[in-house]
């Protein structure tokens, strides 16, 4: 039976990259959508302004008013309307009677037929715009009266088809999405570079692994009875455990917070011990004295292409030194006893030899 292997969770750097990429895509998409809606509104507003300007200029033209008073206004107004339509870029120009009967139209077959759209406001002397579906399809149009004194003698409508406005917007949107895609690509590349650096620093671990490592680190730090001291590149205390504070006699009631961030030279340690901690080369099993302890000090530089700090371990050998002194005393006493025993044995051997030779008086002496 095969035990299924669960996929390893994505690393922290990978999760951040995915989140940043999605966020960047949403920001760019939101900006593109906002710009699209804004551009569409601006394009329609510009079309309304353009249609109104064209219609008003035609209505204010003296030649138009003169042509309206002729027996056949279409003969003069149709060529004029087509020329204005071409010169101004609008899709149609329609000049009509006050009742809405066309005198001009881009399609000559529509001349003489009623205008499709609202004209009531223009008949009352107002200029207005609207979006309406006429013979040429949906269009944004302006309708304005042709006035002769206080009397409305005709109406003018100029318009731009909605599909023409959409075509203009489509060109802008294409350019916009091209720029947005470029921004998204550059943002994704920058995000990848940043997260690659983060991945190196976190060694590819995910958030849960980093959390567990921190918990293990804290537990091990306080469980170790030996002193542990970590210095940064400027020889400031970056980390110290309970054993280290006890062995060095630093920290007081404030504990670790009073020590971290301070330079080794500010801790008030003996000069030789301070020199050993500030040394750039490693130290192995060096014995140093404090006011009340004998410490064995080991230092090891931390490097990753450049010096990043120093790891220091401290071991208390005060009791060991005391026991070694007592052991030396016992050894000396034992040696003295051994010498005395050897001398006594020599004397007894001499006495026995004299007695065996019958020289008892000499043996007593």
mmCIF file of C-alpha atoms in Angstrom:
data_model
loop_
_atom_site.group_PDB
_atom_site.id
_atom_site.type_symbol
_atom_site.label_atom_id
_atom_site.label_comp_id
_atom_site.label_asym_id
_atom_site.label_seq_id
_atom_site.Cartn_x
_atom_site.Cartn_y
_atom_site.Cartn_z
ATOM 1 C CA UNK A 1 0.000 0.000 0.000
ATOM 2 C CA UNK A 2 1.442 3.318 -1.037
ATOM 3 C CA UNK A 3 1.141 6.196 1.393
ATOM 4 C CA UNK A 4 0.141 9.353 -0.457
ATOM 5 C CA UNK A 5 2.707 12.127 -0.206
ATOM 6 C CA UNK A 6 1.164 15.516 0.380
ATOM 7 C CA UNK A 7 2.640 18.346 -1.684
ATOM 8 C CA UNK A 8 4.947 20.638 0.230
ATOM 9 C CA UNK A 9 3.312 23.996 0.990
ATOM 10 C CA UNK A 10 4.465 26.902 -1.130
ATOM 11 C CA UNK A 11 7.352 28.843 0.347
ATOM 12 C CA UNK A 12 6.810 32.233 1.964
ATOM 13 C CA UNK A 13 8.512 33.944 -0.966
ATOM 14 C CA UNK A 14 6.286 32.046 -3.412
ATOM 15 C CA UNK A 15 3.140 33.004 -1.508
ATOM 16 C CA UNK A 16 4.165 36.654 -1.433
ATOM 17 C CA UNK A 17 4.978 36.557 -5.152
ATOM 18 C CA UNK A 18 1.531 35.139 -5.956
ATOM 19 C CA UNK A 19 -0.199 37.695 -3.730
ATOM 20 C CA UNK A 20 1.776 40.594 -5.185
ATOM 21 C CA UNK A 21 1.203 39.413 -8.757
ATOM 22 C CA UNK A 22 -2.570 39.123 -8.179
ATOM 23 C CA UNK A 23 -2.673 42.497 -6.432
ATOM 24 C CA UNK A 24 -0.691 44.132 -9.228
ATOM 25 C CA UNK A 25 -2.953 42.562 -11.859
ATOM 26 C CA UNK A 26 -6.065 43.802 -10.019
ATOM 27 C CA UNK A 27 -4.647 47.323 -9.712
ATOM 28 C CA UNK A 28 -3.708 47.465 -13.399
ATOM 29 C CA UNK A 29 -7.056 45.958 -14.460
ATOM 30 C CA UNK A 30 -8.941 48.412 -12.240
ATOM 31 C CA UNK A 31 -6.975 51.323 -13.641
ATOM 32 C CA UNK A 32 -7.586 50.105 -17.208
ATOM 33 C CA UNK A 33 -11.337 49.715 -16.557
ATOM 34 C CA UNK A 34 -11.557 53.139 -14.935
ATOM 35 C CA UNK A 35 -9.674 54.717 -17.820
ATOM 36 C CA UNK A 36 -11.883 52.904 -20.342
ATOM 37 C CA UNK A 37 -15.078 54.158 -18.703
ATOM 38 C CA UNK A 38 -13.613 57.628 -18.317
ATOM 39 C CA UNK A 39 -12.432 57.735 -21.933
ATOM 40 C CA UNK A 40 -15.824 56.539 -23.165
ATOM 41 C CA UNK A 41 -17.555 59.298 -21.252
ATOM 42 C CA UNK A 42 -15.047 61.839 -22.506
ATOM 43 C CA UNK A 43 -15.443 60.599 -26.086
ATOM 44 C CA UNK A 44 -19.239 60.927 -25.916
ATOM 45 C CA UNK A 45 -18.935 64.397 -24.368
ATOM 46 C CA UNK A 46 -16.489 65.427 -27.077
ATOM 47 C CA UNK A 47 -18.856 64.064 -29.748
ATOM 48 C CA UNK A 48 -21.747 66.056 -28.268
ATOM 49 C CA UNK A 49 -19.660 69.231 -28.198
ATOM 50 C CA UNK A 50 -18.481 68.676 -31.761
ATOM 51 C CA UNK A 51 -22.021 68.000 -33.058
ATOM 52 C CA UNK A 52 -23.376 71.054 -31.215
ATOM 53 C CA UNK A 53 -20.637 73.303 -32.608
ATOM 54 C CA UNK A 54 -21.252 72.125 -36.165
ATOM 55 C CA UNK A 55 -25.041 72.477 -35.885
ATOM 56 C CA UNK A 56 -24.791 75.976 -34.360
ATOM 57 C CA UNK A 57 -22.328 77.170 -36.999
ATOM 58 C CA UNK A 58 -24.675 75.988 -39.785
ATOM 59 C CA UNK A 59 -27.731 77.546 -38.127
ATOM 60 C CA UNK A 60 -25.908 80.876 -37.743
ATOM 61 C CA UNK A 61 -24.759 80.940 -41.378
ATOM 62 C CA UNK A 62 -26.432 83.747 -43.396
ATOM 63 C CA UNK A 63 -26.229 81.639 -46.554
ATOM 64 C CA UNK A 64 -28.345 78.938 -44.916
ATOM 65 C CA UNK A 65 -31.035 81.442 -43.941
ATOM 66 C CA UNK A 66 -30.988 82.865 -47.487
ATOM 67 C CA UNK A 67 -31.296 79.395 -49.037
ATOM 68 C CA UNK A 68 -34.248 78.565 -46.786
ATOM 69 C CA UNK A 69 -36.192 81.489 -48.277
ATOM 70 C CA UNK A 70 -35.677 80.220 -51.865
ATOM 71 C CA UNK A 71 -38.325 78.158 -53.636
ATOM 72 C CA UNK A 72 -36.051 75.074 -53.654
ATOM 73 C CA UNK A 73 -33.844 75.117 -50.522
ATOM 74 C CA UNK A 74 -32.492 71.596 -51.195
ATOM 75 C CA UNK A 75 -30.663 72.724 -54.345
ATOM 76 C CA UNK A 76 -28.377 75.023 -52.346
ATOM 77 C CA UNK A 77 -28.382 73.371 -48.941
ATOM 78 C CA UNK A 78 -27.578 69.748 -49.954
ATOM 79 C CA UNK A 79 -24.103 70.511 -51.448
ATOM 80 C CA UNK A 80 -23.388 72.838 -48.555
ATOM 81 C CA UNK A 81 -24.360 70.241 -45.961
ATOM 82 C CA UNK A 82 -22.264 67.519 -47.607
ATOM 83 C CA UNK A 83 -19.209 69.832 -47.702
ATOM 84 C CA UNK A 84 -19.602 70.786 -44.047
ATOM 85 C CA UNK A 85 -20.027 67.105 -43.165
ATOM 86 C CA UNK A 86 -16.771 66.228 -44.917
ATOM 87 C CA UNK A 87 -14.818 69.198 -43.510
ATOM 88 C CA UNK A 88 -15.898 68.771 -39.885
ATOM 89 C CA UNK A 89 -15.759 64.946 -39.656
ATOM 90 C CA UNK A 90 -19.347 64.447 -38.527
ATOM 91 C CA UNK A 91 -21.345 61.529 -39.943
ATOM 92 C CA UNK A 92 -24.381 63.504 -41.034
ATOM 93 C CA UNK A 93 -25.751 67.027 -41.364
ATOM 94 C CA UNK A 94 -29.475 67.372 -41.820
ATOM 95 C CA UNK A 95 -31.228 70.697 -42.482
ATOM 96 C CA UNK A 96 -35.016 70.528 -42.251
ATOM 97 C CA UNK A 97 -38.195 72.520 -42.081
ATOM 98 C CA UNK A 98 -39.573 73.643 -38.704
ATOM 99 C CA UNK A 99 -41.900 70.638 -38.974
ATOM 100 C CA UNK A 100 -38.980 68.214 -39.417
ATOM 101 C CA UNK A 101 -39.165 67.533 -43.176
ATOM 102 C CA UNK A 102 -35.629 67.012 -44.470
ATOM 103 C CA UNK A 103 -34.105 69.430 -46.984
ATOM 104 C CA UNK A 104 -30.733 67.644 -46.828
ATOM 105 C CA UNK A 105 -29.463 64.177 -45.923
ATOM 106 C CA UNK A 106 -26.327 62.084 -46.669
ATOM 107 C CA UNK A 107 -28.696 59.646 -48.395
ATOM 108 C CA UNK A 108 -30.534 61.629 -51.133
ATOM 109 C CA UNK A 109 -33.450 59.160 -50.976
ATOM 110 C CA UNK A 110 -34.253 60.391 -47.463
ATOM 111 C CA UNK A 111 -34.712 64.001 -48.595
ATOM 112 C CA UNK A 112 -38.344 65.058 -48.205
ATOM 113 C CA UNK A 113 -39.035 62.526 -45.483
ATOM 114 C CA UNK A 114 -39.620 63.300 -41.801
ATOM 115 C CA UNK A 115 -36.605 63.541 -39.522
ATOM 116 C CA UNK A 116 -36.306 60.610 -37.090
ATOM 117 C CA UNK A 117 -35.740 62.057 -33.652
ATOM 118 C CA UNK A 118 -36.963 64.612 -31.174
ATOM 119 C CA UNK A 119 -37.320 68.189 -32.412
ATOM 120 C CA UNK A 120 -39.855 69.714 -30.039
ATOM 121 C CA UNK A 121 -37.271 71.561 -27.936
ATOM 122 C CA UNK A 122 -35.579 72.945 -31.049
ATOM 123 C CA UNK A 123 -38.948 74.107 -32.352
ATOM 124 C CA UNK A 124 -39.209 76.181 -29.150
ATOM 125 C CA UNK A 125 -35.781 77.745 -29.828
ATOM 126 C CA UNK A 126 -33.559 75.492 -27.671
ATOM 127 C CA UNK A 127 -30.399 73.623 -28.650
ATOM 128 C CA UNK A 128 -30.057 70.111 -27.209
ATOM 129 C CA UNK A 129 -28.240 66.818 -27.710
ATOM 130 C CA UNK A 130 -29.427 63.230 -27.543
ATOM 131 C CA UNK A 131 -28.521 59.679 -28.508
ATOM 132 C CA UNK A 132 -31.044 58.353 -31.001
ATOM 133 C CA UNK A 133 -31.313 55.558 -33.564
ATOM 134 C CA UNK A 134 -32.089 57.040 -36.956
ATOM 135 C CA UNK A 135 -31.699 55.974 -40.571
ATOM 136 C CA UNK A 136 -27.909 55.692 -40.166
ATOM 137 C CA UNK A 137 -28.104 53.769 -36.892
ATOM 138 C CA UNK A 138 -27.484 54.933 -33.297
ATOM 139 C CA UNK A 139 -25.872 58.359 -33.163
ATOM 140 C CA UNK A 140 -25.040 61.192 -30.801
ATOM 141 C CA UNK A 141 -26.729 64.224 -32.352
ATOM 142 C CA UNK A 142 -27.355 67.884 -31.701
ATOM 143 C CA UNK A 143 -30.507 69.683 -32.864
ATOM 144 C CA UNK A 144 -30.692 73.476 -33.034
ATOM 145 C CA UNK A 145 -33.106 76.004 -34.568
ATOM 146 C CA UNK A 146 -32.396 78.326 -37.518
ATOM 147 C CA UNK A 147 -33.848 81.632 -36.438
ATOM 148 C CA UNK A 148 -34.771 84.710 -38.406
ATOM 149 C CA UNK A 149 -35.458 87.308 -35.780
ATOM 150 C CA UNK A 150 -37.833 85.742 -33.285
ATOM 151 C CA UNK A 151 -39.158 83.208 -35.759
ATOM 152 C CA UNK A 152 -37.846 79.626 -36.246
ATOM 153 C CA UNK A 153 -37.530 79.116 -40.003
ATOM 154 C CA UNK A 154 -35.716 75.772 -39.959
ATOM 155 C CA UNK A 155 -33.879 73.156 -37.925
ATOM 156 C CA UNK A 156 -30.337 71.781 -38.166
ATOM 157 C CA UNK A 157 -29.145 68.418 -36.852
ATOM 158 C CA UNK A 158 -25.517 67.229 -36.874
ATOM 159 C CA UNK A 159 -24.449 63.898 -35.463
ATOM 160 C CA UNK A 160 -21.726 61.300 -35.038
ATOM 161 C CA UNK A 161 -22.552 57.612 -35.172
ATOM 162 C CA UNK A 162 -22.036 55.604 -31.994
ATOM 163 C CA UNK A 163 -19.925 53.073 -33.853
ATOM 164 C CA UNK A 164 -17.551 55.864 -34.874
ATOM 165 C CA UNK A 165 -17.227 56.883 -31.224
ATOM 166 C CA UNK A 166 -16.655 53.224 -30.303
ATOM 167 C CA UNK A 167 -13.930 52.982 -32.943
ATOM 168 C CA UNK A 168 -12.144 55.974 -31.430
ATOM 169 C CA UNK A 169 -12.448 54.452 -27.968
ATOM 170 C CA UNK A 170 -11.217 51.089 -29.289
ATOM 171 C CA UNK A 171 -8.002 52.704 -30.507
ATOM 172 C CA UNK A 172 -7.463 54.337 -27.135
ATOM 173 C CA UNK A 173 -8.301 51.138 -25.270
ATOM 174 C CA UNK A 174 -5.862 49.129 -27.402
ATOM 175 C CA UNK A 175 -3.092 51.567 -26.562
ATOM 176 C CA UNK A 176 -4.184 51.588 -22.918
ATOM 177 C CA UNK A 177 -4.117 47.813 -22.573
ATOM 178 C CA UNK A 178 -0.727 47.731 -24.280
ATOM 179 C CA UNK A 179 0.634 50.126 -21.672
ATOM 180 C CA UNK A 180 -1.141 48.179 -18.902
ATOM 181 C CA UNK A 181 0.364 44.908 -20.126
ATOM 182 C CA UNK A 182 3.810 46.510 -20.148
ATOM 183 C CA UNK A 183 3.327 47.811 -16.601
ATOM 184 C CA UNK A 184 2.089 44.398 -15.482
ATOM 185 C CA UNK A 185 5.094 42.663 -17.053
ATOM 186 C CA UNK A 186 7.577 45.077 -15.464
ATOM 187 C CA UNK A 187 5.799 44.822 -12.118
ATOM 188 C CA UNK A 188 5.822 41.026 -12.271
ATOM 189 C CA UNK A 189 9.536 41.037 -13.125
ATOM 190 C CA UNK A 190 10.353 43.408 -10.259
ATOM 191 C CA UNK A 191 8.215 41.314 -7.893
ATOM 192 C CA UNK A 192 9.995 38.138 -9.006
ATOM 193 C CA UNK A 193 13.431 39.673 -8.410
ATOM 194 C CA UNK A 194 12.432 40.886 -4.942
ATOM 195 C CA UNK A 195 10.915 37.539 -4.002
ATOM 196 C CA UNK A 196 13.931 35.630 -5.334
ATOM 197 C CA UNK A 197 16.047 37.588 -2.877
ATOM 198 C CA UNK A 198 13.520 36.896 -0.132
ATOM 199 C CA UNK A 199 13.553 33.192 -1.049
ATOM 200 C CA UNK A 200 17.348 33.108 -0.565
ATOM 201 C CA UNK A 201 17.058 34.763 2.837
ATOM 202 C CA UNK A 202 14.270 32.450 4.033
ATOM 203 C CA UNK A 203 15.925 29.354 2.491
ATOM 204 C CA UNK A 204 12.722 28.489 0.671
ATOM 205 C CA UNK A 205 10.755 27.867 3.894
ATOM 206 C CA UNK A 206 7.067 28.617 4.136
ATOM 207 C CA UNK A 207 5.359 30.612 6.890
ATOM 208 C CA UNK A 208 4.535 27.562 9.054
ATOM 209 C CA UNK A 209 8.122 26.306 8.857
ATOM 210 C CA UNK A 210 9.472 29.732 9.789
ATOM 211 C CA UNK A 211 7.057 29.883 12.727
ATOM 212 C CA UNK A 212 8.138 26.450 13.948
ATOM 213 C CA UNK A 213 11.794 27.361 13.550
ATOM 214 C CA UNK A 214 11.218 30.449 15.685
ATOM 215 C CA UNK A 215 9.493 28.403 18.380
ATOM 216 C CA UNK A 216 12.312 25.820 18.360
ATOM 217 C CA UNK A 217 14.854 28.622 18.471
ATOM 218 C CA UNK A 218 13.239 30.232 21.518
ATOM 219 C CA UNK A 219 12.851 26.898 23.324
ATOM 220 C CA UNK A 220 16.445 25.849 22.652
ATOM 221 C CA UNK A 221 17.753 29.275 23.567
ATOM 222 C CA UNK A 222 16.255 29.210 27.048
ATOM 223 C CA UNK A 223 16.816 25.484 27.640
ATOM 224 C CA UNK A 224 20.590 25.559 27.103
ATOM 225 C CA UNK A 225 22.423 26.013 30.387
ATOM 226 C CA UNK A 226 25.579 27.240 28.718
ATOM 227 C CA UNK A 227 25.835 30.899 27.893
ATOM 228 C CA UNK A 228 25.057 31.917 24.288
ATOM 229 C CA UNK A 229 25.867 35.371 22.976
ATOM 230 C CA UNK A 230 25.418 36.654 19.411
ATOM 231 C CA UNK A 231 27.072 39.864 18.250
ATOM 232 C CA UNK A 232 26.348 41.776 15.057
ATOM 233 C CA UNK A 233 28.960 43.161 12.647
ATOM 234 C CA UNK A 234 29.426 46.240 14.881
ATOM 235 C CA UNK A 235 29.955 44.010 17.967
ATOM 236 C CA UNK A 236 26.618 44.981 19.456
ATOM 237 C CA UNK A 237 24.644 42.338 21.351
ATOM 238 C CA UNK A 238 22.045 40.914 18.997
ATOM 239 C CA UNK A 239 20.940 38.042 21.206
ATOM 240 C CA UNK A 240 21.763 36.644 24.644
ATOM 241 C CA UNK A 241 20.159 33.776 26.541
ATOM 242 C CA UNK A 242 19.464 33.415 30.247
ATOM 243 C CA UNK A 243 22.683 31.457 30.835
ATOM 244 C CA UNK A 244 24.764 34.131 29.139
ATOM 245 C CA UNK A 245 23.299 36.922 31.266
ATOM 246 C CA UNK A 246 23.898 34.891 34.419
ATOM 247 C CA UNK A 247 27.500 33.960 33.578
ATOM 248 C CA UNK A 248 28.451 37.491 32.512
ATOM 249 C CA UNK A 249 26.508 39.136 35.316
ATOM 250 C CA UNK A 250 24.684 41.556 32.999
ATOM 251 C CA UNK A 251 21.063 42.470 32.403
ATOM 252 C CA UNK A 252 19.874 43.108 35.941
ATOM 253 C CA UNK A 253 16.114 43.250 36.475
ATOM 254 C CA UNK A 254 15.453 44.470 32.931
ATOM 255 C CA UNK A 255 16.777 41.179 31.598
ATOM 256 C CA UNK A 256 17.597 40.710 27.935
ATOM 257 C CA UNK A 257 16.064 44.042 26.877
ATOM 258 C CA UNK A 258 18.723 45.941 28.842
ATOM 259 C CA UNK A 259 21.559 44.137 27.046
ATOM 260 C CA UNK A 260 20.441 43.729 23.427
ATOM 261 C CA UNK A 261 21.645 46.573 21.232
ATOM 262 C CA UNK A 262 24.531 47.574 23.489
ATOM 263 C CA UNK A 263 28.159 47.274 22.482
ATOM 264 C CA UNK A 264 30.302 44.618 24.189
ATOM 265 C CA UNK A 265 32.606 47.387 25.382
ATOM 266 C CA UNK A 266 29.683 48.918 27.351
ATOM 267 C CA UNK A 267 28.876 45.778 29.367
ATOM 268 C CA UNK A 268 31.542 46.387 32.017
ATOM 269 C CA UNK A 269 33.300 43.032 31.509
ATOM 270 C CA UNK A 270 36.978 42.400 32.375
ATOM 271 C CA UNK A 271 39.379 43.821 29.801
ATOM 272 C CA UNK A 272 40.770 40.458 28.668
ATOM 273 C CA UNK A 273 37.284 38.986 28.240
ATOM 274 C CA UNK A 274 36.126 42.090 26.347
ATOM 275 C CA UNK A 275 39.171 41.806 24.083
ATOM 276 C CA UNK A 276 38.383 38.162 23.355
ATOM 277 C CA UNK A 277 34.783 39.034 22.417
ATOM 278 C CA UNK A 278 35.935 41.884 20.164
ATOM 279 C CA UNK A 279 38.577 39.791 18.391
ATOM 280 C CA UNK A 280 38.030 39.174 14.686
ATOM 281 C CA UNK A 281 39.668 35.736 14.727
ATOM 282 C CA UNK A 282 38.011 32.714 16.401
ATOM 283 C CA UNK A 283 38.926 31.792 19.974
ATOM 284 C CA UNK A 284 38.879 28.159 21.158
ATOM 285 C CA UNK A 285 38.550 27.125 24.816
ATOM 286 C CA UNK A 286 40.108 30.275 26.236
ATOM 287 C CA UNK A 287 39.876 30.594 30.019
ATOM 288 C CA UNK A 288 38.867 34.006 31.370
ATOM 289 C CA UNK A 289 38.173 35.256 34.872
ATOM 290 C CA UNK A 290 35.310 37.455 36.008
ATOM 291 C CA UNK A 291 34.642 38.740 39.505
ATOM 292 C CA UNK A 292 33.157 35.442 40.634
ATOM 293 C CA UNK A 293 33.542 32.914 37.845
ATOM 294 C CA UNK A 294 36.024 31.080 35.655
ATOM 295 C CA UNK A 295 34.683 30.948 32.079
ATOM 296 C CA UNK A 296 35.758 28.966 29.030
ATOM 297 C CA UNK A 297 35.090 31.134 25.970
ATOM 298 C CA UNK A 298 34.681 30.044 22.350
ATOM 299 C CA UNK A 299 34.013 32.512 19.535
ATOM 300 C CA UNK A 300 33.154 31.831 15.888
ATOM 301 C CA UNK A 301 32.653 34.540 13.217
ATOM 302 C CA UNK A 302 29.466 34.387 11.129
ATOM 303 C CA UNK A 303 30.121 35.092 7.458
ATOM 304 C CA UNK A 304 28.098 34.909 4.254
ATOM 305 C CA UNK A 305 30.394 36.581 1.774
ATOM 306 C CA UNK A 306 30.999 39.291 4.370
ATOM 307 C CA UNK A 307 31.356 39.449 8.127
ATOM 308 C CA UNK A 308 27.914 39.426 9.705
ATOM 309 C CA UNK A 309 28.760 38.966 13.375
ATOM 310 C CA UNK A 310 30.112 36.564 15.974
ATOM 311 C CA UNK A 311 28.665 33.638 17.929
ATOM 312 C CA UNK A 312 30.046 33.280 21.454
ATOM 313 C CA UNK A 313 29.565 30.316 23.786
ATOM 314 C CA UNK A 314 30.380 30.532 27.505
ATOM 315 C CA UNK A 315 30.959 27.593 29.836
ATOM 316 C CA UNK A 316 31.252 27.963 33.597
ATOM 317 C CA UNK A 317 34.223 25.972 34.979
ATOM 318 C CA UNK A 318 34.393 27.599 38.430
ATOM 319 C CA UNK A 319 33.333 24.445 40.284
ATOM 320 C CA UNK A 320 35.503 22.321 38.010
ATOM 321 C CA UNK A 321 38.544 24.439 38.833
ATOM 322 C CA UNK A 322 37.788 24.089 42.573
ATOM 323 C CA UNK A 323 37.462 20.322 42.255
ATOM 324 C CA UNK A 324 40.695 20.148 40.293
ATOM 325 C CA UNK A 325 42.458 22.074 43.086
ATOM 326 C CA UNK A 326 41.154 19.659 45.684
ATOM 327 C CA UNK A 327 42.187 16.745 43.493
ATOM 328 C CA UNK A 328 45.722 18.122 43.219
ATOM 329 C CA UNK A 329 45.880 18.416 47.029
ATOM 330 C CA UNK A 330 44.724 14.836 47.444
ATOM 331 C CA UNK A 331 47.283 13.681 44.935
ATOM 332 C CA UNK A 332 50.055 15.467 46.850
ATOM 333 C CA UNK A 333 48.932 13.968 50.152
ATOM 334 C CA UNK A 334 48.762 10.500 48.618
ATOM 335 C CA UNK A 335 52.255 10.891 47.216
ATOM 336 C CA UNK A 336 53.559 11.960 50.635
ATOM 337 C CA UNK A 337 51.952 8.931 52.265
ATOM 338 C CA UNK A 338 53.457 6.670 49.632
ATOM 339 C CA UNK A 339 56.946 8.080 50.369
ATOM 340 C CA UNK A 340 56.470 7.649 54.127
ATOM 341 C CA UNK A 341 55.308 4.071 53.648
ATOM 342 C CA UNK A 342 58.321 3.325 51.476
ATOM 343 C CA UNK A 343 60.701 4.762 54.096
ATOM 344 C CA UNK A 344 59.025 2.777 56.910
ATOM 345 C CA UNK A 345 59.308 -0.419 54.890
ATOM 346 C CA UNK A 346 63.034 0.193 54.411
ATOM 347 C CA UNK A 347 63.545 0.632 58.175
ATOM 348 C CA UNK A 348 61.647 -2.558 59.034
ATOM 349 C CA UNK A 349 63.650 -4.459 56.471
ATOM 350 C CA UNK A 350 66.886 -3.245 58.115
ATOM 351 C CA UNK A 351 65.705 -4.233 61.624
ATOM 352 C CA UNK A 352 64.760 -7.721 60.449
ATOM 353 C CA UNK A 353 68.151 -8.201 58.775
ATOM 354 C CA UNK A 354 70.069 -7.165 61.931
ATOM 355 C CA UNK A 355 68.015 -9.514 64.118
ATOM 356 C CA UNK A 356 68.685 -12.393 61.755
ATOM 357 C CA UNK A 357 72.421 -11.653 62.012
ATOM 358 C CA UNK A 358 72.272 -11.725 65.834
ATOM 359 C CA UNK A 359 72.977 -8.063 66.166
ATOM 360 C CA UNK A 360 70.020 -7.254 68.407
ATOM 361 C CA UNK A 361 71.598 -4.224 70.068
ATOM 362 C CA UNK A 362 72.151 -2.543 66.720
ATOM 363 C CA UNK A 363 68.570 -3.414 65.711
ATOM 364 C CA UNK A 364 67.264 -1.637 68.879
ATOM 365 C CA UNK A 365 69.443 1.377 68.200
#
